[in-house]
Amino acid sequence: MLFFIDTANLDHIREAAELGILDGVTTNPSLMAKEGISGEKNILKHYRTICEIVGDGRDVSAEVISTDFKGMVAEGKKLAEIHPNIVVKVPMIKDGVKALAHFSEIGIKTNCTLVFSAGQAILAAKAGATYLSPFIGRVDDINWDGIALIREINRIYEIQGYETAILAASIRTPLHIVQSAKAGADVVTCPLSAIMGLFNHPLTDIGLEKRSEERRVGKECLRL
Ligand code: G3P
């Protein structure tokens, strides 16, 4: 399973990249706005910087803002020109599906976002999306089961032989990451806090404490 970070924050991207486990980045207009990035020129520049930080061969999703076919295609082409790492993120709407099919024909990678059902997952796969982003946290928010959705889509894609990669998005916790891995997600995209949460275990802390205590006692014995 690949690890993407879901942020436009450069420090968070650098921190995850330094861990040596980062395979890519996803962003969206609200994550860009959160970092105070606005205006077409600044947004395109920010995407380029993200691509340079993560290095070649690591996918960076950049989202279109238009909701009509022509607008999405024009925006997507402009985004794809920024850097070979760019994957054009397109919403799960009728014109979005048309745009996915078009980008697939001309060899531009895509990420179909705002996916909440197996039916939508089938449409995106048929249109040739590179990645499919089911929002598991937001499904959980309405008291449905986001992880069950990943499991269901994974089963359908296996049976039908669809090649679209399942990218579990709207991840909120380290447990979501583990559950997505078990449910067959190909990729998880998560905030840095969820990635860092994977490190936590009280027995690791106790073990480290015990080791340093043993070293301290050992040194004292040597001195005697
Ligand atoms: O990957 C999609 C993500 O940015 C949405 O997360 O927490 O707003 O549902 P959230």
PDB file of C-alpha atoms and ligand atoms in Angstrom:
ATOM      1  CA  MET A   1       0.000   0.000   0.000  1.00  0.00           C
ATOM      2  CA  LEU A   2       1.310   3.432  -0.959  1.00  0.00           C
ATOM      3  CA  PHE A   3       1.441   6.319   1.526  1.00  0.00           C
ATOM      4  CA  PHE A   4       0.388   9.758   0.330  1.00  0.00           C
ATOM      5  CA  ILE A   5       0.166  12.840   2.532  1.00  0.00           C
ATOM      6  CA  ASP A   6      -3.006  14.912   2.277  1.00  0.00           C
ATOM      7  CA  THR A   7      -1.796  18.484   2.722  1.00  0.00           C
ATOM      8  CA  ALA A   8      -0.420  21.568   1.009  1.00  0.00           C
ATOM      9  CA  ASN A   9       1.807  22.333   4.012  1.00  0.00           C
ATOM     10  CA  LEU A  10       5.426  22.182   2.837  1.00  0.00           C
ATOM     11  CA  ASP A  11       6.867  21.478   6.308  1.00  0.00           C
ATOM     12  CA  HIS A  12       4.537  18.501   6.742  1.00  0.00           C
ATOM     13  CA  ILE A  13       5.458  17.199   3.269  1.00  0.00           C
ATOM     14  CA  ARG A  14       9.183  17.548   4.035  1.00  0.00           C
ATOM     15  CA  GLU A  15       8.779  15.805   7.411  1.00  0.00           C
ATOM     16  CA  ALA A  16       6.945  12.842   5.846  1.00  0.00           C
ATOM     17  CA  ALA A  17       9.439  12.686   2.954  1.00  0.00           C
ATOM     18  CA  GLU A  18      12.351  12.603   5.428  1.00  0.00           C
ATOM     19  CA  LEU A  19      10.832   9.508   7.059  1.00  0.00           C
ATOM     20  CA  GLY A  20      11.525   7.724   3.771  1.00  0.00           C
ATOM     21  CA  ILE A  21       7.996   6.338   3.467  1.00  0.00           C
ATOM     22  CA  LEU A  22       6.274   8.975   1.342  1.00  0.00           C
ATOM     23  CA  ASP A  23       4.988   7.924  -2.087  1.00  0.00           C
ATOM     24  CA  GLY A  24       2.992  11.016  -3.047  1.00  0.00           C
ATOM     25  CA  VAL A  25       0.800  13.958  -2.095  1.00  0.00           C
ATOM     26  CA  THR A  26      -2.865  14.883  -2.477  1.00  0.00           C
ATOM     27  CA  THR A  27      -4.174  18.415  -2.157  1.00  0.00           C
ATOM     28  CA  ASN A  28      -7.417  20.264  -2.749  1.00  0.00           C
ATOM     29  CA  PRO A  29      -8.470  23.928  -2.958  1.00  0.00           C
ATOM     30  CA  SER A  30      -9.330  24.112   0.772  1.00  0.00           C
ATOM     31  CA  LEU A  31      -5.940  22.669   1.769  1.00  0.00           C
ATOM     32  CA  MET A  32      -4.278  25.286  -0.487  1.00  0.00           C
ATOM     33  CA  ALA A  33      -6.364  28.069   1.079  1.00  0.00           C
ATOM     34  CA  LYS A  34      -5.417  26.805   4.557  1.00  0.00           C
ATOM     35  CA  GLU A  35      -1.767  27.535   3.673  1.00  0.00           C
ATOM     36  CA  GLY A  36      -2.730  31.007   2.417  1.00  0.00           C
ATOM     37  CA  ILE A  37      -2.005  30.105  -1.224  1.00  0.00           C
ATOM     38  CA  SER A  38      -4.308  31.856  -3.663  1.00  0.00           C
ATOM     39  CA  GLY A  39      -4.259  33.133  -7.234  1.00  0.00           C
ATOM     40  CA  GLU A  40      -3.508  30.927 -10.223  1.00  0.00           C
ATOM     41  CA  LYS A  41       0.182  31.842 -10.449  1.00  0.00           C
ATOM     42  CA  ASN A  42       0.871  31.108  -6.764  1.00  0.00           C
ATOM     43  CA  ILE A  43      -1.129  27.885  -6.816  1.00  0.00           C
ATOM     44  CA  LEU A  44       0.750  26.535  -9.872  1.00  0.00           C
ATOM     45  CA  LYS A  45       4.073  27.560  -8.266  1.00  0.00           C
ATOM     46  CA  HIS A  46       3.114  25.796  -5.019  1.00  0.00           C
ATOM     47  CA  TYR A  47       2.308  22.585  -6.914  1.00  0.00           C
ATOM     48  CA  ARG A  48       5.716  22.768  -8.634  1.00  0.00           C
ATOM     49  CA  THR A  49       7.452  23.181  -5.255  1.00  0.00           C
ATOM     50  CA  ILE A  50       5.572  20.160  -3.852  1.00  0.00           C
ATOM     51  CA  CYS A  51       6.623  18.057  -6.874  1.00  0.00           C
ATOM     52  CA  GLU A  52      10.251  19.089  -6.370  1.00  0.00           C
ATOM     53  CA  ILE A  53      10.166  18.228  -2.650  1.00  0.00           C
ATOM     54  CA  VAL A  54       8.786  14.718  -3.164  1.00  0.00           C
ATOM     55  CA  GLY A  55      11.045  13.982  -6.143  1.00  0.00           C
ATOM     56  CA  ASP A  56      10.446  12.325  -9.499  1.00  0.00           C
ATOM     57  CA  GLY A  57       8.053   9.428  -9.827  1.00  0.00           C
ATOM     58  CA  ARG A  58       5.868  10.392  -6.843  1.00  0.00           C
ATOM     59  CA  ASP A  59       2.319  11.381  -7.783  1.00  0.00           C
ATOM     60  CA  VAL A  60       0.947  14.757  -6.684  1.00  0.00           C
ATOM     61  CA  SER A  61      -2.818  15.272  -7.079  1.00  0.00           C
ATOM     62  CA  ALA A  62      -3.844  18.785  -8.117  1.00  0.00           C
ATOM     63  CA  GLU A  63      -7.578  19.480  -8.174  1.00  0.00           C
ATOM     64  CA  VAL A  64      -9.559  21.304 -10.863  1.00  0.00           C
ATOM     65  CA  ILE A  65     -12.026  23.936  -9.677  1.00  0.00           C
ATOM     66  CA  SER A  66     -14.300  24.027 -12.748  1.00  0.00           C
ATOM     67  CA  THR A  67     -17.354  21.790 -12.824  1.00  0.00           C
ATOM     68  CA  ASP A  68     -18.012  21.818 -16.581  1.00  0.00           C
ATOM     69  CA  PHE A  69     -16.267  19.505 -19.067  1.00  0.00           C
ATOM     70  CA  LYS A  70     -14.498  22.236 -21.077  1.00  0.00           C
ATOM     71  CA  GLY A  71     -13.301  24.054 -17.976  1.00  0.00           C
ATOM     72  CA  MET A  72     -12.025  20.868 -16.306  1.00  0.00           C
ATOM     73  CA  VAL A  73     -10.149  19.813 -19.448  1.00  0.00           C
ATOM     74  CA  ALA A  74      -8.511  23.230 -19.867  1.00  0.00           C
ATOM     75  CA  GLU A  75      -7.545  23.417 -16.169  1.00  0.00           C
ATOM     76  CA  GLY A  76      -6.366  19.803 -16.079  1.00  0.00           C
ATOM     77  CA  LYS A  77      -4.108  20.282 -19.086  1.00  0.00           C
ATOM     78  CA  LYS A  78      -2.561  23.376 -17.492  1.00  0.00           C
ATOM     79  CA  LEU A  79      -1.983  21.475 -14.224  1.00  0.00           C
ATOM     80  CA  ALA A  80      -0.473  18.484 -16.038  1.00  0.00           C
ATOM     81  CA  GLU A  81       2.052  20.782 -17.733  1.00  0.00           C
ATOM     82  CA  ILE A  82       3.499  21.889 -14.375  1.00  0.00           C
ATOM     83  CA  HIS A  83       5.439  18.668 -13.727  1.00  0.00           C
ATOM     84  CA  PRO A  84       5.321  14.984 -14.787  1.00  0.00           C
ATOM     85  CA  ASN A  85       4.299  14.048 -11.198  1.00  0.00           C
ATOM     86  CA  ILE A  86       0.975  15.849 -11.494  1.00  0.00           C
ATOM     87  CA  VAL A  87      -2.234  13.799 -11.352  1.00  0.00           C
ATOM     88  CA  VAL A  88      -5.389  15.759 -12.226  1.00  0.00           C
ATOM     89  CA  LYS A  89      -8.040  15.483  -9.522  1.00  0.00           C
ATOM     90  CA  VAL A  90     -11.591  15.563 -10.875  1.00  0.00           C
ATOM     91  CA  PRO A  91     -14.905  15.444  -8.951  1.00  0.00           C
ATOM     92  CA  MET A  92     -17.380  12.559  -9.308  1.00  0.00           C
ATOM     93  CA  ILE A  93     -20.012  14.355 -11.399  1.00  0.00           C
ATOM     94  CA  LYS A  94     -21.263  13.737 -14.963  1.00  0.00           C
ATOM     95  CA  ASP A  95     -18.853  16.166 -16.617  1.00  0.00           C
ATOM     96  CA  GLY A  96     -16.134  14.882 -14.307  1.00  0.00           C
ATOM     97  CA  VAL A  97     -16.590  11.336 -15.625  1.00  0.00           C
ATOM     98  CA  LYS A  98     -16.453  12.690 -19.201  1.00  0.00           C
ATOM     99  CA  ALA A  99     -13.246  14.544 -18.304  1.00  0.00           C
ATOM    100  CA  LEU A 100     -11.759  11.379 -16.730  1.00  0.00           C
ATOM    101  CA  ALA A 101     -12.400   9.462 -19.956  1.00  0.00           C
ATOM    102  CA  HIS A 102     -10.857  12.276 -22.011  1.00  0.00           C
ATOM    103  CA  PHE A 103      -7.737  12.540 -19.813  1.00  0.00           C
ATOM    104  CA  SER A 104      -7.374   8.761 -19.936  1.00  0.00           C
ATOM    105  CA  GLU A 105      -7.434   8.861 -23.766  1.00  0.00           C
ATOM    106  CA  ILE A 106      -4.726  11.536 -23.941  1.00  0.00           C
ATOM    107  CA  GLY A 107      -2.525   9.895 -21.280  1.00  0.00           C
ATOM    108  CA  ILE A 108      -3.026  12.302 -18.357  1.00  0.00           C
ATOM    109  CA  LYS A 109      -3.224  10.585 -14.953  1.00  0.00           C
ATOM    110  CA  THR A 110      -6.342  11.266 -12.881  1.00  0.00           C
ATOM    111  CA  ASN A 111      -7.734  10.995  -9.373  1.00  0.00           C
ATOM    112  CA  CYS A 112     -11.520  10.849  -9.100  1.00  0.00           C
ATOM    113  CA  THR A 113     -12.504  12.606  -5.871  1.00  0.00           C
ATOM    114  CA  LEU A 114     -15.651  12.965  -3.747  1.00  0.00           C
ATOM    115  CA  VAL A 115     -16.535   9.281  -4.078  1.00  0.00           C
ATOM    116  CA  PHE A 116     -19.045   7.871  -1.589  1.00  0.00           C
ATOM    117  CA  SER A 117     -20.543   4.772  -3.206  1.00  0.00           C
ATOM    118  CA  ALA A 118     -19.667   1.581  -5.086  1.00  0.00           C
ATOM    119  CA  GLY A 119     -21.751   2.769  -8.053  1.00  0.00           C
ATOM    120  CA  GLN A 120     -19.591   5.888  -8.371  1.00  0.00           C
ATOM    121  CA  ALA A 121     -16.491   3.691  -8.111  1.00  0.00           C
ATOM    122  CA  ILE A 122     -17.695   1.637 -11.103  1.00  0.00           C
ATOM    123  CA  LEU A 123     -18.283   4.786 -13.195  1.00  0.00           C
ATOM    124  CA  ALA A 124     -14.795   6.133 -12.437  1.00  0.00           C
ATOM    125  CA  ALA A 125     -13.137   2.806 -13.261  1.00  0.00           C
ATOM    126  CA  LYS A 126     -15.076   2.556 -16.537  1.00  0.00           C
ATOM    127  CA  ALA A 127     -13.865   6.063 -17.409  1.00  0.00           C
ATOM    128  CA  GLY A 128     -10.274   4.934 -16.857  1.00  0.00           C
ATOM    129  CA  ALA A 129      -9.438   6.904 -13.691  1.00  0.00           C
ATOM    130  CA  THR A 130      -5.922   6.217 -12.420  1.00  0.00           C
ATOM    131  CA  TYR A 131      -6.975   6.650  -8.770  1.00  0.00           C
ATOM    132  CA  LEU A 132     -10.364   6.568  -7.028  1.00  0.00           C
ATOM    133  CA  SER A 133     -10.772   8.506  -3.767  1.00  0.00           C
ATOM    134  CA  PRO A 134     -13.533   7.220  -1.482  1.00  0.00           C
ATOM    135  CA  PHE A 135     -13.851   9.595   1.521  1.00  0.00           C
ATOM    136  CA  ILE A 136     -13.968   7.191   4.422  1.00  0.00           C
ATOM    137  CA  GLY A 137     -13.964   9.759   7.255  1.00  0.00           C
ATOM    138  CA  ARG A 138     -16.912  11.631   5.786  1.00  0.00           C
ATOM    139  CA  VAL A 139     -18.849   8.376   5.339  1.00  0.00           C
ATOM    140  CA  ASP A 140     -18.172   7.582   9.022  1.00  0.00           C
ATOM    141  CA  ASP A 141     -19.363  11.116   9.890  1.00  0.00           C
ATOM    142  CA  ILE A 142     -22.886  10.269   8.724  1.00  0.00           C
ATOM    143  CA  ASN A 143     -22.834   7.042  10.737  1.00  0.00           C
ATOM    144  CA  TRP A 144     -22.171   4.737   7.753  1.00  0.00           C
ATOM    145  CA  ASP A 145     -19.096   2.531   7.435  1.00  0.00           C
ATOM    146  CA  GLY A 146     -16.280   4.076   5.388  1.00  0.00           C
ATOM    147  CA  ILE A 147     -14.039   1.028   5.655  1.00  0.00           C
ATOM    148  CA  ALA A 148     -16.878  -1.258   4.480  1.00  0.00           C
ATOM    149  CA  LEU A 149     -17.063   0.944   1.372  1.00  0.00           C
ATOM    150  CA  ILE A 150     -13.343   0.353   0.648  1.00  0.00           C
ATOM    151  CA  ARG A 151     -13.887  -3.403   1.105  1.00  0.00           C
ATOM    152  CA  GLU A 152     -16.885  -3.377  -1.263  1.00  0.00           C
ATOM    153  CA  ILE A 153     -15.084  -1.396  -3.989  1.00  0.00           C
ATOM    154  CA  ASN A 154     -12.009  -3.615  -3.652  1.00  0.00           C
ATOM    155  CA  ARG A 155     -14.160  -6.725  -4.170  1.00  0.00           C
ATOM    156  CA  ILE A 156     -15.860  -5.234  -7.250  1.00  0.00           C
ATOM    157  CA  TYR A 157     -12.552  -4.113  -8.781  1.00  0.00           C
ATOM    158  CA  GLU A 158     -11.074  -7.587  -8.197  1.00  0.00           C
ATOM    159  CA  ILE A 159     -14.059  -9.384  -9.770  1.00  0.00           C
ATOM    160  CA  GLN A 160     -14.204  -7.030 -12.739  1.00  0.00           C
ATOM    161  CA  GLY A 161     -10.447  -6.673 -13.217  1.00  0.00           C
ATOM    162  CA  TYR A 162     -10.576  -2.855 -13.071  1.00  0.00           C
ATOM    163  CA  GLU A 163      -7.130  -1.296 -12.895  1.00  0.00           C
ATOM    164  CA  THR A 164      -8.089   1.925 -11.088  1.00  0.00           C
ATOM    165  CA  ALA A 165      -6.197   2.167  -7.776  1.00  0.00           C
ATOM    166  CA  ILE A 166      -8.271   2.622  -4.611  1.00  0.00           C
ATOM    167  CA  LEU A 167      -6.958   5.636  -2.720  1.00  0.00           C
ATOM    168  CA  ALA A 168      -8.555   5.793   0.737  1.00  0.00           C
ATOM    169  CA  ALA A 169      -9.080   9.499   1.501  1.00  0.00           C
ATOM    170  CA  SER A 170     -10.544  11.602   4.316  1.00  0.00           C
ATOM    171  CA  ILE A 171      -8.426   9.526   6.699  1.00  0.00           C
ATOM    172  CA  ARG A 172      -8.617  10.927  10.206  1.00  0.00           C
ATOM    173  CA  THR A 173      -6.771   8.448  12.447  1.00  0.00           C
ATOM    174  CA  PRO A 174      -3.936   5.886  12.454  1.00  0.00           C
ATOM    175  CA  LEU A 175      -6.605   3.183  12.850  1.00  0.00           C
ATOM    176  CA  HIS A 176      -8.172   4.288   9.544  1.00  0.00           C
ATOM    177  CA  ILE A 177      -4.779   3.602   7.904  1.00  0.00           C
ATOM    178  CA  VAL A 178      -4.544   0.079   9.350  1.00  0.00           C
ATOM    179  CA  GLN A 179      -8.183  -0.696   8.488  1.00  0.00           C
ATOM    180  CA  SER A 180      -7.727   0.621   4.925  1.00  0.00           C
ATOM    181  CA  ALA A 181      -4.717  -1.680   4.496  1.00  0.00           C
ATOM    182  CA  LYS A 182      -6.817  -4.657   5.672  1.00  0.00           C
ATOM    183  CA  ALA A 183      -9.725  -3.667   3.407  1.00  0.00           C
ATOM    184  CA  GLY A 184      -7.492  -3.724   0.317  1.00  0.00           C
ATOM    185  CA  ALA A 185      -6.791  -0.020  -0.352  1.00  0.00           C
ATOM    186  CA  ASP A 186      -3.914   0.476  -2.817  1.00  0.00           C
ATOM    187  CA  VAL A 187      -3.082   3.890  -1.366  1.00  0.00           C
ATOM    188  CA  VAL A 188      -3.928   5.888   1.758  1.00  0.00           C
ATOM    189  CA  THR A 189      -3.734   9.646   1.844  1.00  0.00           C
ATOM    190  CA  CYS A 190      -3.591  11.060   5.330  1.00  0.00           C
ATOM    191  CA  PRO A 191      -2.655  14.099   7.368  1.00  0.00           C
ATOM    192  CA  LEU A 192       0.789  13.997   9.015  1.00  0.00           C
ATOM    193  CA  SER A 193      -0.880  13.488  12.437  1.00  0.00           C
ATOM    194  CA  ALA A 194      -2.377  10.140  11.343  1.00  0.00           C
ATOM    195  CA  ILE A 195       0.958   8.950   9.898  1.00  0.00           C
ATOM    196  CA  MET A 196       2.843   9.941  13.062  1.00  0.00           C
ATOM    197  CA  GLY A 197       0.159   8.257  15.187  1.00  0.00           C
ATOM    198  CA  LEU A 198       1.225   4.906  13.714  1.00  0.00           C
ATOM    199  CA  PHE A 199       4.445   5.112  15.742  1.00  0.00           C
ATOM    200  CA  ASN A 200       2.659   5.211  19.089  1.00  0.00           C
ATOM    201  CA  HIS A 201       2.713   2.240  21.422  1.00  0.00           C
ATOM    202  CA  PRO A 202       3.130   2.436  25.209  1.00  0.00           C
ATOM    203  CA  LEU A 203       5.196  -0.782  25.254  1.00  0.00           C
ATOM    204  CA  THR A 204       7.721   0.793  22.875  1.00  0.00           C
ATOM    205  CA  ASP A 205       8.039   3.769  25.259  1.00  0.00           C
ATOM    206  CA  ILE A 206       8.385   1.438  28.269  1.00  0.00           C
ATOM    207  CA  GLY A 207      10.968  -0.688  26.384  1.00  0.00           C
ATOM    208  CA  LEU A 208      13.048   2.373  25.538  1.00  0.00           C
ATOM    209  CA  GLU A 209      12.859   3.632  29.121  1.00  0.00           C
ATOM    210  CA  LYS A 210      13.931   0.169  30.365  1.00  0.00           C
ATOM    211  CA  ARG A 211      16.871   0.089  27.937  1.00  0.00           C
ATOM    212  CA  SER A 212      18.175   3.476  29.023  1.00  0.00           C
ATOM    213  CA  GLU A 213      17.768   2.501  32.690  1.00  0.00           C
ATOM    214  CA  GLU A 214      19.734  -0.732  32.013  1.00  0.00           C
ATOM    215  CA  ARG A 215      22.473   1.283  30.271  1.00  0.00           C
ATOM    216  CA  ARG A 216      22.625   3.705  33.232  1.00  0.00           C
ATOM    217  CA  VAL A 217      22.889   0.824  35.742  1.00  0.00           C
ATOM    218  CA  GLY A 218      25.482  -0.901  33.498  1.00  0.00           C
ATOM    219  CA  LYS A 219      27.659   2.232  33.421  1.00  0.00           C
ATOM    220  CA  GLU A 220      27.446   2.590  37.212  1.00  0.00           C
ATOM    221  CA  CYS A 221      28.553  -1.075  37.623  1.00  0.00           C
ATOM    222  CA  LEU A 222      31.549  -0.447  35.346  1.00  0.00           C
ATOM    223  CA  ARG A 223      32.551   2.536  37.453  1.00  0.00           C
ATOM    224  CA  LEU A 224      32.502   0.449  40.676  1.00  0.00           C
TER     225      LEU A 224
HETATM  226  O1  G3P B   1      -8.507  13.563   1.043  1.00  0.00           O
HETATM  227  C1  G3P B   1      -9.688  14.297   1.193  1.00  0.00           C
HETATM  228  C2  G3P B   1      -9.593  15.105   2.447  1.00  0.00           C
HETATM  229  O2  G3P B   1      -8.799  16.230   2.252  1.00  0.00           O
HETATM  230  C3  G3P B   1     -10.891  15.424   3.061  1.00  0.00           C
HETATM  231  O3  G3P B   1     -10.695  15.226   4.400  1.00  0.00           O
HETATM  232  O4  G3P B   1     -11.200  15.374   6.772  1.00  0.00           O
HETATM  233  O5  G3P B   1     -12.156  17.081   5.184  1.00  0.00           O
HETATM  234  O6  G3P B   1     -13.018  14.768   5.206  1.00  0.00           O
HETATM  235  P1  G3P B   1     -11.841  15.631   5.441  1.00  0.00           P
END
